[in-house]
Coordinates of C-alpha atoms and ligand atoms in Angstrom, one line a residue:
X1 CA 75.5 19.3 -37.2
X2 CA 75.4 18.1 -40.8
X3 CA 72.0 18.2 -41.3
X4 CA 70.3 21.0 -39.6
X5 CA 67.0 22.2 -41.6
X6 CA 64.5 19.3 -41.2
X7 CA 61.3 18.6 -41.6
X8 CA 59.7 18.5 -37.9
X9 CA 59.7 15.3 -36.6
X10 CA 56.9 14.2 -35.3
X11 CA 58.3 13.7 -31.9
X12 CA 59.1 18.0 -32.3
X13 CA 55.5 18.3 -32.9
X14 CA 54.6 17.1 -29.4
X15 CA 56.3 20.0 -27.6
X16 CA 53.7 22.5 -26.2
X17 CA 55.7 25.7 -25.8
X18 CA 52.5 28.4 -24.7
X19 CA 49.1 28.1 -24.5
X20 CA 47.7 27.1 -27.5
X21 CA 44.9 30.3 -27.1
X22 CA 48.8 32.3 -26.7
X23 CA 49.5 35.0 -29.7
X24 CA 53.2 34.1 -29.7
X25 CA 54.2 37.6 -30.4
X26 CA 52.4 38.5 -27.4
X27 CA 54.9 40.1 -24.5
X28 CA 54.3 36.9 -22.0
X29 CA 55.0 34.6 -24.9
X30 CA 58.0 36.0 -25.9
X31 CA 59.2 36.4 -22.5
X32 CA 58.0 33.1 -22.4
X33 CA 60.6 31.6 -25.1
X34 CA 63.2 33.9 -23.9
X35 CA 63.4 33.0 -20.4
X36 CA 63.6 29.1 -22.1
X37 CA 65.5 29.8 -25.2
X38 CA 68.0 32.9 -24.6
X39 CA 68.5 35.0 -27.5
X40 CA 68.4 36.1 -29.8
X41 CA 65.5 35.0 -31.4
X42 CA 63.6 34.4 -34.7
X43 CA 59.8 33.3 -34.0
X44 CA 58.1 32.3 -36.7
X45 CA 54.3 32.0 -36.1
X46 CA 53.2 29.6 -38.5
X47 CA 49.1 30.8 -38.0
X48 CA 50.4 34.0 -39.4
X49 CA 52.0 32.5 -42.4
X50 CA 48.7 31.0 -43.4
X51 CA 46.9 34.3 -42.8
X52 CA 48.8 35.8 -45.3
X53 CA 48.4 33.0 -47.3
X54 CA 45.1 32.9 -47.9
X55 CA 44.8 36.5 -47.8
X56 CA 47.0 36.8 -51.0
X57 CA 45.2 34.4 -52.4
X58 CA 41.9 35.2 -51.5
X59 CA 42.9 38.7 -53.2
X60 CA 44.3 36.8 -56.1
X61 CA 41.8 34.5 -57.4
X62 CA 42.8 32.1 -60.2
X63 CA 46.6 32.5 -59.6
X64 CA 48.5 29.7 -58.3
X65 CA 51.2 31.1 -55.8
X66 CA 54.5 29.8 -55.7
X67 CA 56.3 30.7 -52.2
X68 CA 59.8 31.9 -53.0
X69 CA 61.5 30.3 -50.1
X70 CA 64.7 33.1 -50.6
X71 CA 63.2 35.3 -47.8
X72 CA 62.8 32.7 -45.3
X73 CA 64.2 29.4 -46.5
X74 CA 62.7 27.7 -43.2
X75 CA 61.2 24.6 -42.9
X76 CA 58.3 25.2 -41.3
X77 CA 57.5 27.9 -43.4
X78 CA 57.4 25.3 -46.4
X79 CA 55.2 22.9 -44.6
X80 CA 53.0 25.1 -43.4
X81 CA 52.3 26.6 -47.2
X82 CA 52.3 23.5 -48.6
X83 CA 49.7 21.9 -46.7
X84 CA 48.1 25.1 -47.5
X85 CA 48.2 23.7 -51.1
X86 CA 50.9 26.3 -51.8
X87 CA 53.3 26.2 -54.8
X88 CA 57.5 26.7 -54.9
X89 CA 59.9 29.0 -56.2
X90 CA 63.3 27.8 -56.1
X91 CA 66.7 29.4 -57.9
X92 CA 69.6 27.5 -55.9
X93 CA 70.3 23.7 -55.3
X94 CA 70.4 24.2 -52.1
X95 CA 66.5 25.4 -52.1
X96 CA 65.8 22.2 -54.3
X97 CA 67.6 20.6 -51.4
X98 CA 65.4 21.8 -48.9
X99 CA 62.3 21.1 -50.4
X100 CA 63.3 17.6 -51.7
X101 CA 64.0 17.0 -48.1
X102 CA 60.7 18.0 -47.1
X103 CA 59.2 15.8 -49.9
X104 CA 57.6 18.7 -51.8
X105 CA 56.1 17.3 -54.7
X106 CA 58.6 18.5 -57.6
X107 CA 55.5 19.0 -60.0
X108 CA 54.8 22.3 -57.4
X109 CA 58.0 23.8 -58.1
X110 CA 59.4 25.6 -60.7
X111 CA 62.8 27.2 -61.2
X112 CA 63.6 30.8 -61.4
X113 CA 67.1 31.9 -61.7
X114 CA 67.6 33.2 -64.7
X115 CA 71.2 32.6 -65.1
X116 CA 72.0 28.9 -64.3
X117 CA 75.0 26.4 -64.3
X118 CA 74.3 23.1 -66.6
X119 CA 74.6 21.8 -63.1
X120 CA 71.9 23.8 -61.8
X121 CA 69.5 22.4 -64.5
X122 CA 70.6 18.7 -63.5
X123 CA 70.3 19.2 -60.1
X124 CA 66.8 20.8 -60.6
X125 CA 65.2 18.2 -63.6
X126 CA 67.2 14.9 -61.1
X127 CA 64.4 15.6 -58.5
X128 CA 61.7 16.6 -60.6
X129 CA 61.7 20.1 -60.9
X130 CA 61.1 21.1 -65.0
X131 CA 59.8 24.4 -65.9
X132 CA 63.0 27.5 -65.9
X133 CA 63.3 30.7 -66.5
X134 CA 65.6 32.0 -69.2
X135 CA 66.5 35.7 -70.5
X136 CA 68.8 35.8 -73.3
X137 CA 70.3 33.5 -76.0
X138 CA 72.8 32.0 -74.0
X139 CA 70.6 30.5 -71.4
X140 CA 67.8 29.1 -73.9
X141 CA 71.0 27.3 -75.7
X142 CA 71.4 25.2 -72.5
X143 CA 68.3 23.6 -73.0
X144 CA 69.4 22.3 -76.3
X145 CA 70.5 19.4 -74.8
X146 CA 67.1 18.9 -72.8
X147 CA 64.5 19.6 -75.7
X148 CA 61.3 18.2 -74.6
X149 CA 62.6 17.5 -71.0
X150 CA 62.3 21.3 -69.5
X151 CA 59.5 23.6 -70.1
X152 CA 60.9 27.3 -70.1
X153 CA 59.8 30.6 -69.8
X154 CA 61.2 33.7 -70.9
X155 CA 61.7 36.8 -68.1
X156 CA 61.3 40.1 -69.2
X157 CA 62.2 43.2 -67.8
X158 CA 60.4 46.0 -66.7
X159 CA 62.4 48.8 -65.2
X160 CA 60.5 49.8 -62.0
X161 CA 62.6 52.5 -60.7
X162 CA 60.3 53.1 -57.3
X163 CA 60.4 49.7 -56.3
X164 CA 63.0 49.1 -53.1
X165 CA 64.5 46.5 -54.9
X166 CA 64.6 46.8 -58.5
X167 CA 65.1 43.5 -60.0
X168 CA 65.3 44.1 -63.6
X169 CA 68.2 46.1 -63.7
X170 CA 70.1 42.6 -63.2
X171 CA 67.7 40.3 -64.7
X172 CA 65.1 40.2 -67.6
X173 CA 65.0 40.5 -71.6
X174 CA 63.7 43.6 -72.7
X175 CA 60.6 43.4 -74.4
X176 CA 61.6 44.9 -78.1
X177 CA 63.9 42.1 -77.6
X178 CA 62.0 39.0 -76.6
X179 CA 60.4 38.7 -80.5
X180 CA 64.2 37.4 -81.3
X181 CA 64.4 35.3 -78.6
X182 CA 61.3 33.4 -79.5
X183 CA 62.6 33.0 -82.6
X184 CA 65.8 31.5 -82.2
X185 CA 63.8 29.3 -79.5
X186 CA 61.8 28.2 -82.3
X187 CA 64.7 27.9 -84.8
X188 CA 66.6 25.4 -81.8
X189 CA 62.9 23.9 -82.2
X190 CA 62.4 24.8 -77.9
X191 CA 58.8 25.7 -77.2
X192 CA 58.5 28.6 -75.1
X193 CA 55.7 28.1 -72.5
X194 CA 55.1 31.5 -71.5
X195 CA 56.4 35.0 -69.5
X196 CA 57.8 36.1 -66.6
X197 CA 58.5 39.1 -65.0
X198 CA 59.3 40.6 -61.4
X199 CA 58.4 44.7 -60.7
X200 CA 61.1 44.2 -57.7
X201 CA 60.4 43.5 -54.5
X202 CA 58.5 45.3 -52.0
X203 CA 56.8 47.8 -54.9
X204 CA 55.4 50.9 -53.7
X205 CA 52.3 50.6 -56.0
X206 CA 50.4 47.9 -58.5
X207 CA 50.7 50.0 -61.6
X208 CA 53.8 48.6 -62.8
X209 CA 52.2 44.8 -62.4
X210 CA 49.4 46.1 -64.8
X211 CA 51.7 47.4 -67.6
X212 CA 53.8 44.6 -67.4
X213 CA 50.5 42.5 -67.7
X214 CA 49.0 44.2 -70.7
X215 CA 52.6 44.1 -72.7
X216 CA 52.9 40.3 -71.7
X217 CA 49.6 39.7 -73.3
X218 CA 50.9 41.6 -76.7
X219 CA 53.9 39.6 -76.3
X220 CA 51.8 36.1 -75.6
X221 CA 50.5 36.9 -79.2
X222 CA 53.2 37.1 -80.8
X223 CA 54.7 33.9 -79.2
X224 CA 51.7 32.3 -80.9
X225 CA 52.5 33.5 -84.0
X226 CA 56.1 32.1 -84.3
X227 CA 54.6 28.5 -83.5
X228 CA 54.7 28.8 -79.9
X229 CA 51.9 27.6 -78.0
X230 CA 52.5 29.3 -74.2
X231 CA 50.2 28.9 -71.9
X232 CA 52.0 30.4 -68.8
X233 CA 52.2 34.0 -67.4
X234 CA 53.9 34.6 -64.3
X235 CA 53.9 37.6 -62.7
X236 CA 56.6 37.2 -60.2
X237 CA 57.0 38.1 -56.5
X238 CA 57.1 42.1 -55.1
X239 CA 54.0 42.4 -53.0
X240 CA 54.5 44.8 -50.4
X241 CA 54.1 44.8 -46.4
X242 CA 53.4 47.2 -44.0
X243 CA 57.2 48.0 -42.0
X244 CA 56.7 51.5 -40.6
X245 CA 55.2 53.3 -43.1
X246 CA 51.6 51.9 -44.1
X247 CA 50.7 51.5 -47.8
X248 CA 47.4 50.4 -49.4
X249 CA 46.2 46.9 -48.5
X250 CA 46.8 43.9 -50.1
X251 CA 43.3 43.7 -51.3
X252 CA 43.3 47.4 -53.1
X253 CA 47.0 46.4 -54.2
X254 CA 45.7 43.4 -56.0
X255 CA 42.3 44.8 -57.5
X256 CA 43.9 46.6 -60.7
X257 CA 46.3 43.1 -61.2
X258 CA 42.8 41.2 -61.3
X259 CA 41.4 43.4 -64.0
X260 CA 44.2 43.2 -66.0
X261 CA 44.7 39.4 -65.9
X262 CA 41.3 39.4 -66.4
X263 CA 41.8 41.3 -69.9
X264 CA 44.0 38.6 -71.2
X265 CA 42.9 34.9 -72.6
X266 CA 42.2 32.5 -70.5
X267 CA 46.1 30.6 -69.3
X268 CA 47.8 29.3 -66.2
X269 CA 48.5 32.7 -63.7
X270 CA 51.5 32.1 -61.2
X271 CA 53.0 34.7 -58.6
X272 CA 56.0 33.9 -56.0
X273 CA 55.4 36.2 -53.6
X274 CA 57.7 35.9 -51.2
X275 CA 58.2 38.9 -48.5
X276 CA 54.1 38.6 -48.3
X277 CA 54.0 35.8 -47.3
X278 CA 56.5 35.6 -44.4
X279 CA 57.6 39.2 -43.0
X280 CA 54.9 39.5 -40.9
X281 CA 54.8 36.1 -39.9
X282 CA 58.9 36.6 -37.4
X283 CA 59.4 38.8 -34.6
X284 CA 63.0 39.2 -33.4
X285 CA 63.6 39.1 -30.5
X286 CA 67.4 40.4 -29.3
X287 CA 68.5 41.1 -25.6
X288 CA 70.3 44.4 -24.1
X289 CA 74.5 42.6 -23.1
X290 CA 75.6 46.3 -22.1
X291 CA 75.4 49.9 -22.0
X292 CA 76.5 53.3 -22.0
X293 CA 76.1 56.7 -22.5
X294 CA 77.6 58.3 -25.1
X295 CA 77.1 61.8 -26.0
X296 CA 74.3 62.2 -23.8
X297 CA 72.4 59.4 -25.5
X298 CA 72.3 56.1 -23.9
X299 CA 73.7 53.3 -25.9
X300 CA 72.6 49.4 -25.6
X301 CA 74.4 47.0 -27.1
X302 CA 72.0 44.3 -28.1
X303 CA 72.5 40.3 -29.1
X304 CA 71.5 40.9 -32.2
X305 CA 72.2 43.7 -35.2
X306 CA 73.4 44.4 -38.4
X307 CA 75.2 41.3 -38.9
X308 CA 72.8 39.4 -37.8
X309 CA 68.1 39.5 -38.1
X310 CA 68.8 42.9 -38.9
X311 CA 70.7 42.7 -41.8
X312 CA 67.5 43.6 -43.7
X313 CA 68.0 47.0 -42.9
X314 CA 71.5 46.7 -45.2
X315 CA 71.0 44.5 -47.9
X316 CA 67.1 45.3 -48.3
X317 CA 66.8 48.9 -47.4
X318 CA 63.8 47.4 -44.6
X319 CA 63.3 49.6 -41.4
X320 CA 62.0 47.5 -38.4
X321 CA 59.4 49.0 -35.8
X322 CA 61.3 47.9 -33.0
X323 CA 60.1 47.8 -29.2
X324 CA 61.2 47.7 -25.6
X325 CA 59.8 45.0 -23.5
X326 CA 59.8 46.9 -20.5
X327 CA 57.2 48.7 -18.3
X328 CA 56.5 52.1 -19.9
X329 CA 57.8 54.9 -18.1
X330 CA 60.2 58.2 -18.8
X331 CA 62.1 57.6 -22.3
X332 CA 65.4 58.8 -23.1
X333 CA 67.2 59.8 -26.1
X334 CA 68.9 56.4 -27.1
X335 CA 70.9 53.8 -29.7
X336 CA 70.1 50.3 -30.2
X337 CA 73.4 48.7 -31.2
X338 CA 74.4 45.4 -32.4
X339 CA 77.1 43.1 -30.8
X340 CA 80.2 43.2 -33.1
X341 CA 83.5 45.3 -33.0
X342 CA 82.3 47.3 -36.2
X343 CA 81.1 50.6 -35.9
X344 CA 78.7 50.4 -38.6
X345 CA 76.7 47.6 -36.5
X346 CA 74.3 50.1 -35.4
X347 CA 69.8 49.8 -35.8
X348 CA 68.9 52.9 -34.8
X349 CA 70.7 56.1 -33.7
X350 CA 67.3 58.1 -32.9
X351 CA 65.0 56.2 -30.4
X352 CA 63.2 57.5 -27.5
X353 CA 63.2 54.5 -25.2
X354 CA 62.6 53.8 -21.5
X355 CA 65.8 53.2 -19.4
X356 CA 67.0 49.2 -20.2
X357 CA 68.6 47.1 -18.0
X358 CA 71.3 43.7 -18.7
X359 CA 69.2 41.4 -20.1
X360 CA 66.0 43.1 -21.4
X361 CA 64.3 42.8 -24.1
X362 CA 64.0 44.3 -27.6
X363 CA 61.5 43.2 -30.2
X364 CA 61.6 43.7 -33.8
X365 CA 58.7 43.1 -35.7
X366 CA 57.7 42.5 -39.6
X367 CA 60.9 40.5 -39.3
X368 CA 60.8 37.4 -41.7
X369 CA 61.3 38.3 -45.0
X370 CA 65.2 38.9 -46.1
X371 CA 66.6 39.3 -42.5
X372 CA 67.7 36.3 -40.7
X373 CA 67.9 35.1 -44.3
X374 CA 70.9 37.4 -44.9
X375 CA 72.7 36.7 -41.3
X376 CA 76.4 36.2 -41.2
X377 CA 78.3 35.1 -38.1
X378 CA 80.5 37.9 -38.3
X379 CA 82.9 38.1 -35.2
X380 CA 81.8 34.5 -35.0
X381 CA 78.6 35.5 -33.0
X382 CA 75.8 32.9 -33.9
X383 CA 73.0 33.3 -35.9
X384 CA 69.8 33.7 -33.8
X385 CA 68.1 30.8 -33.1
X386 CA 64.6 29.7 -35.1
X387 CA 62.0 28.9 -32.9
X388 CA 58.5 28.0 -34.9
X389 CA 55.7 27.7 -33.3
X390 CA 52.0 26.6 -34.0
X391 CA 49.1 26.6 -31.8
X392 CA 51.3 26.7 -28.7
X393 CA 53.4 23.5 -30.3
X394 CA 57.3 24.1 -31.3
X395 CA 57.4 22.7 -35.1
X396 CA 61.0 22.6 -34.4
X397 CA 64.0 23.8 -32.8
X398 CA 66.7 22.4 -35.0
X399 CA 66.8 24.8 -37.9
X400 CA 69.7 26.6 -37.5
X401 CA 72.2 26.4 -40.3
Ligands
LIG501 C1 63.2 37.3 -54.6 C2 62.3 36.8 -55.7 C3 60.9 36.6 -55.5 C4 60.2 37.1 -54.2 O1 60.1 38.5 -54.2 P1 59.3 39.2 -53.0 O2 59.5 40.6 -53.4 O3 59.9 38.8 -51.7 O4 57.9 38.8 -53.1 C5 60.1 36.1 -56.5 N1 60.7 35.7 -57.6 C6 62.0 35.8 -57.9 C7 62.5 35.4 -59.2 C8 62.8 36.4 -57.0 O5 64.1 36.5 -57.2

C-alpha cells in the first residue's frame, strides 16, 4: 500500500471498462462502474481533460500552460496533459514526487510556492526542477546559496476581492514594493527572470488578469533597468468553470488577456490553470446507505459528503449540480447527506428529488478540481475510489492514496 499513485501500467491499459463510443458520464456508464466498482466514485474522463486542454490553449495562443496538479494530483490527469505537450506546476515535494514518478521531464516544471523550506528547493533542483517563485526578502536570500543554479521569479499581488478564492491576501509582493526587491536581488547579484501573479482561483471576470498584465509590463521595465534581463511573465492559474451558475466562456474570458499580452514585448507567457483543466473532466458518483424523514423532508444519507468529494463545497466555496439516477417521476422536498456522525456533513438541505431507494445513485458533476483533492477519512470512511477512464480503457484503478 506504499506506493499507490502510479503511472498506468501498461497491463492497466488493457482493461476495456465501456464501450469505447461510451460517454463515461453517461447514466449506463456510470451504472456501469458502479454495479463493478461500488462507491463512491471519482471518474475522471481523460477525453475531457484534453478538451479543455486544448480549448485553453486554443484561446490562449503563445502561452505555454503549466497544469497545477493541486486540484487533481492524479496520475492520469498528468499523463494525459503531458502527452498533450502540457507543462507543470508544482509547490510540494510530494507533487515533484508524483511527477518524477511519472517521468515528467523536469525542464516542464516549475516551482511555485512562494514560501519554501531549503529542503523544498533541494528536493525540487535534485530532480531537475529550477525556476521558483519568491515574494519577499527572505525567500530571495535562500537562493544565495544557489546563484546561477535556480532561475526565480518574483510573485506579485493583486488584491482581487471578487474572486472565490483570493490568493494574494496570503501570497505576493506588492508592486510599490517589488522595485526593492529587484534591487537587493541584484545587490546578492540573483537575476530575476521575470513575474508572477495569481487573480485567485475561479475569478468571476478577466479584468483583473488585464491590470495585472499592463502593471507587470511597467514593472518588466524597470527590472531591466536595474540590470535584470527577465524574460518571463506568468500569469498564474484562476480560470473559471461553469458549476451552477454560467459565466462567459472561456474563449470571451481569454480575449481581453490576449490583447493585453499582446501590448507587451515579445517574452515567454506561462499560465497554471488548474480548476480548468480538470473540474469538468470528474463526476462523483455517491450511493443512498439510508433514509428518513425528518421534518417532513426526506433525508438520504449518501457514501459520500462533506468529508469526503464534496469537501469542495467547504474549503472552496464550489456548489455541485448534483443528480438522481433514478427514473423521473413525483419529487419531494429532500436532504442529501453525507455518511459521518457530524451534523455539519450535510450537501444540500433544499432539493426537490424523486423518492430514492438503498443503494441508488447520486451524481455530482463539475467534480475534479479541489474536491476529492481535499478528502479526509474522517470517521475512518475511505476516500472514494479513482476510476480513470479513456476510450472505454481503465488507465488505472490503483490511485487511491
Ligand atoms: C492553486 C494554484 C493554481 C491553480 O489555480 P486554479 O484557480 O485552479 O486555476 C495555480 N498557481 C498557483 C500558484 C496556485 O497556488
Amino acid at each position: 500500500m506504499a506506493e499507490s499513485v502510479r503511472k498506468p501500467r501498461p497491463a492497466a491499459r488493457q482493461s476495456l471498462e465501456l464501450d469505447p463510443a461510451a460517454d463515461p458520464f453517461s447514466h449506463a456508464s456510470i451504472r456501469q462502474l458502479a454495479a463493478r466498482y461500488g462507491s463512491p466514485l471519482l471518474v475522471i474522463d481523460a477525453e475531457r481533460v484534453r478538451g479543455q486542454y486544448r480549448r485553453l490553449a486554443a484561446a490562449l495562443p503563445g502561452v505555454d500552460l503549466h497544469y497545477a496538479l493541486k486540484p487533481l494530483p492524479h496520475a492520469a490527469v498528468i499523463d494525459t496533459l503531458h502527452a498533450e505537450g502540457a507543462f507543470f506546476d508544482l509547490a510540494t515535494n510530494g507533487e515533484v514526487e508524483l511527477v518524477r514518478r511519472l517521468k515528467i521531464p523536469p525542464q516542464r516544471c516549475i516551482h511555485t510556492h512562494p514560501i519554501k523550506r531549503d529542503s523544498d528547493i533541494r528536493t525540487a533542483l535534485a530532480y531537475g526542477v529550477n525556476r521558483f517563485v519568491i515574494d519577499n526578502p527572505d525567500e530571495l536570500r535562500k537562493f544565495v546559496k544557489y546563484r546561477g543554479r535556480a532561475s526565480l521569479l518574483i510573485r506579485v499581488s493583486f488584491r482581487s476581492p471578487e474572486a472565490r478564492v483570493d490568493l494574494s491576501r496570503k501570497f505576493g509582493c506588492e508592486p510599490q514594493a517589488v522595485p526593492e526587491l529587484l534591487r537587493l536581488a541584484a545587490d546578492l547579484r540573483i537575476e530575476i527572470d521575470g513575474l508572477s501573479f495569481h487573480v485567485g482561483s475561479q475569478a468571476a471576470g478577466p479584468a483583473m488578469f488585464v491590470e495585472a498584465i499592463a502593471r507587470c509590463g511597467e514593472l518588466l521595465r524597470t527590472a531591466e533597468k536595474l540590470g535584470h534581463a527577465p524574460g518571463i511573465l506568468d500569469i498564474g492559474g484562476g480560470f473559471p468553470v461553469d458549476y451552477l451558475q454560467r459565466g462567459m466562456s472561456i474563449e470571451e474570458f481569454c480575449a481581453p488577456i490576449r490583447a493585453a499580452l499582446q501590448e507587451l514585448p515579445p517574452m515567454r507567457f506561462i499560465a497554471e490553470p488548474g480548476r480548468f483543466i480538470c473540474a469538468p473532466a470528474a463526476v462523483a458518483v455517491a450511493s443512498v446507505m439510508g433514509r428518513g424523514q425528518r421534518d417532513g423532508r426526506w433525508w438520504y444519507y449518501l457514501d459520500d459528503g462533506l468529508y469526503g468529494n464534496y469537501s469542495g463545497q467547504l474549503y472552496d466555496h464550489a456548489s455541485y449540480p448534483v443528480e438522481a439516477l433514478v427514473p423521473a417521476a413525483a419529487t419531494y422536498p429532500s436532504v442529501l447527506a453525507g455518511p459521518t456522525c457530524d451534523s455539519i456533513d450535510v450537501i444540500n438541505e433544499h432539493l426537490e428529488l424523486p423518492l430514492l431507494d438503498m443503494g441508488d445513485l447520486v451524481l455530482g458533476h463539475v467534480m475534479g478540481a479541489y474536491t476529492w483533492a481535499s478528502a479526509s477519512e474522517f470517521n475512518l470512511f475511505p476516500r472514494a475510489t479513482v476510476l480513470a477512464l479513456d476510450r472505454g480503457r481503465l488507465l488505472t484503478d490503483e490511485a487511491r492514496r
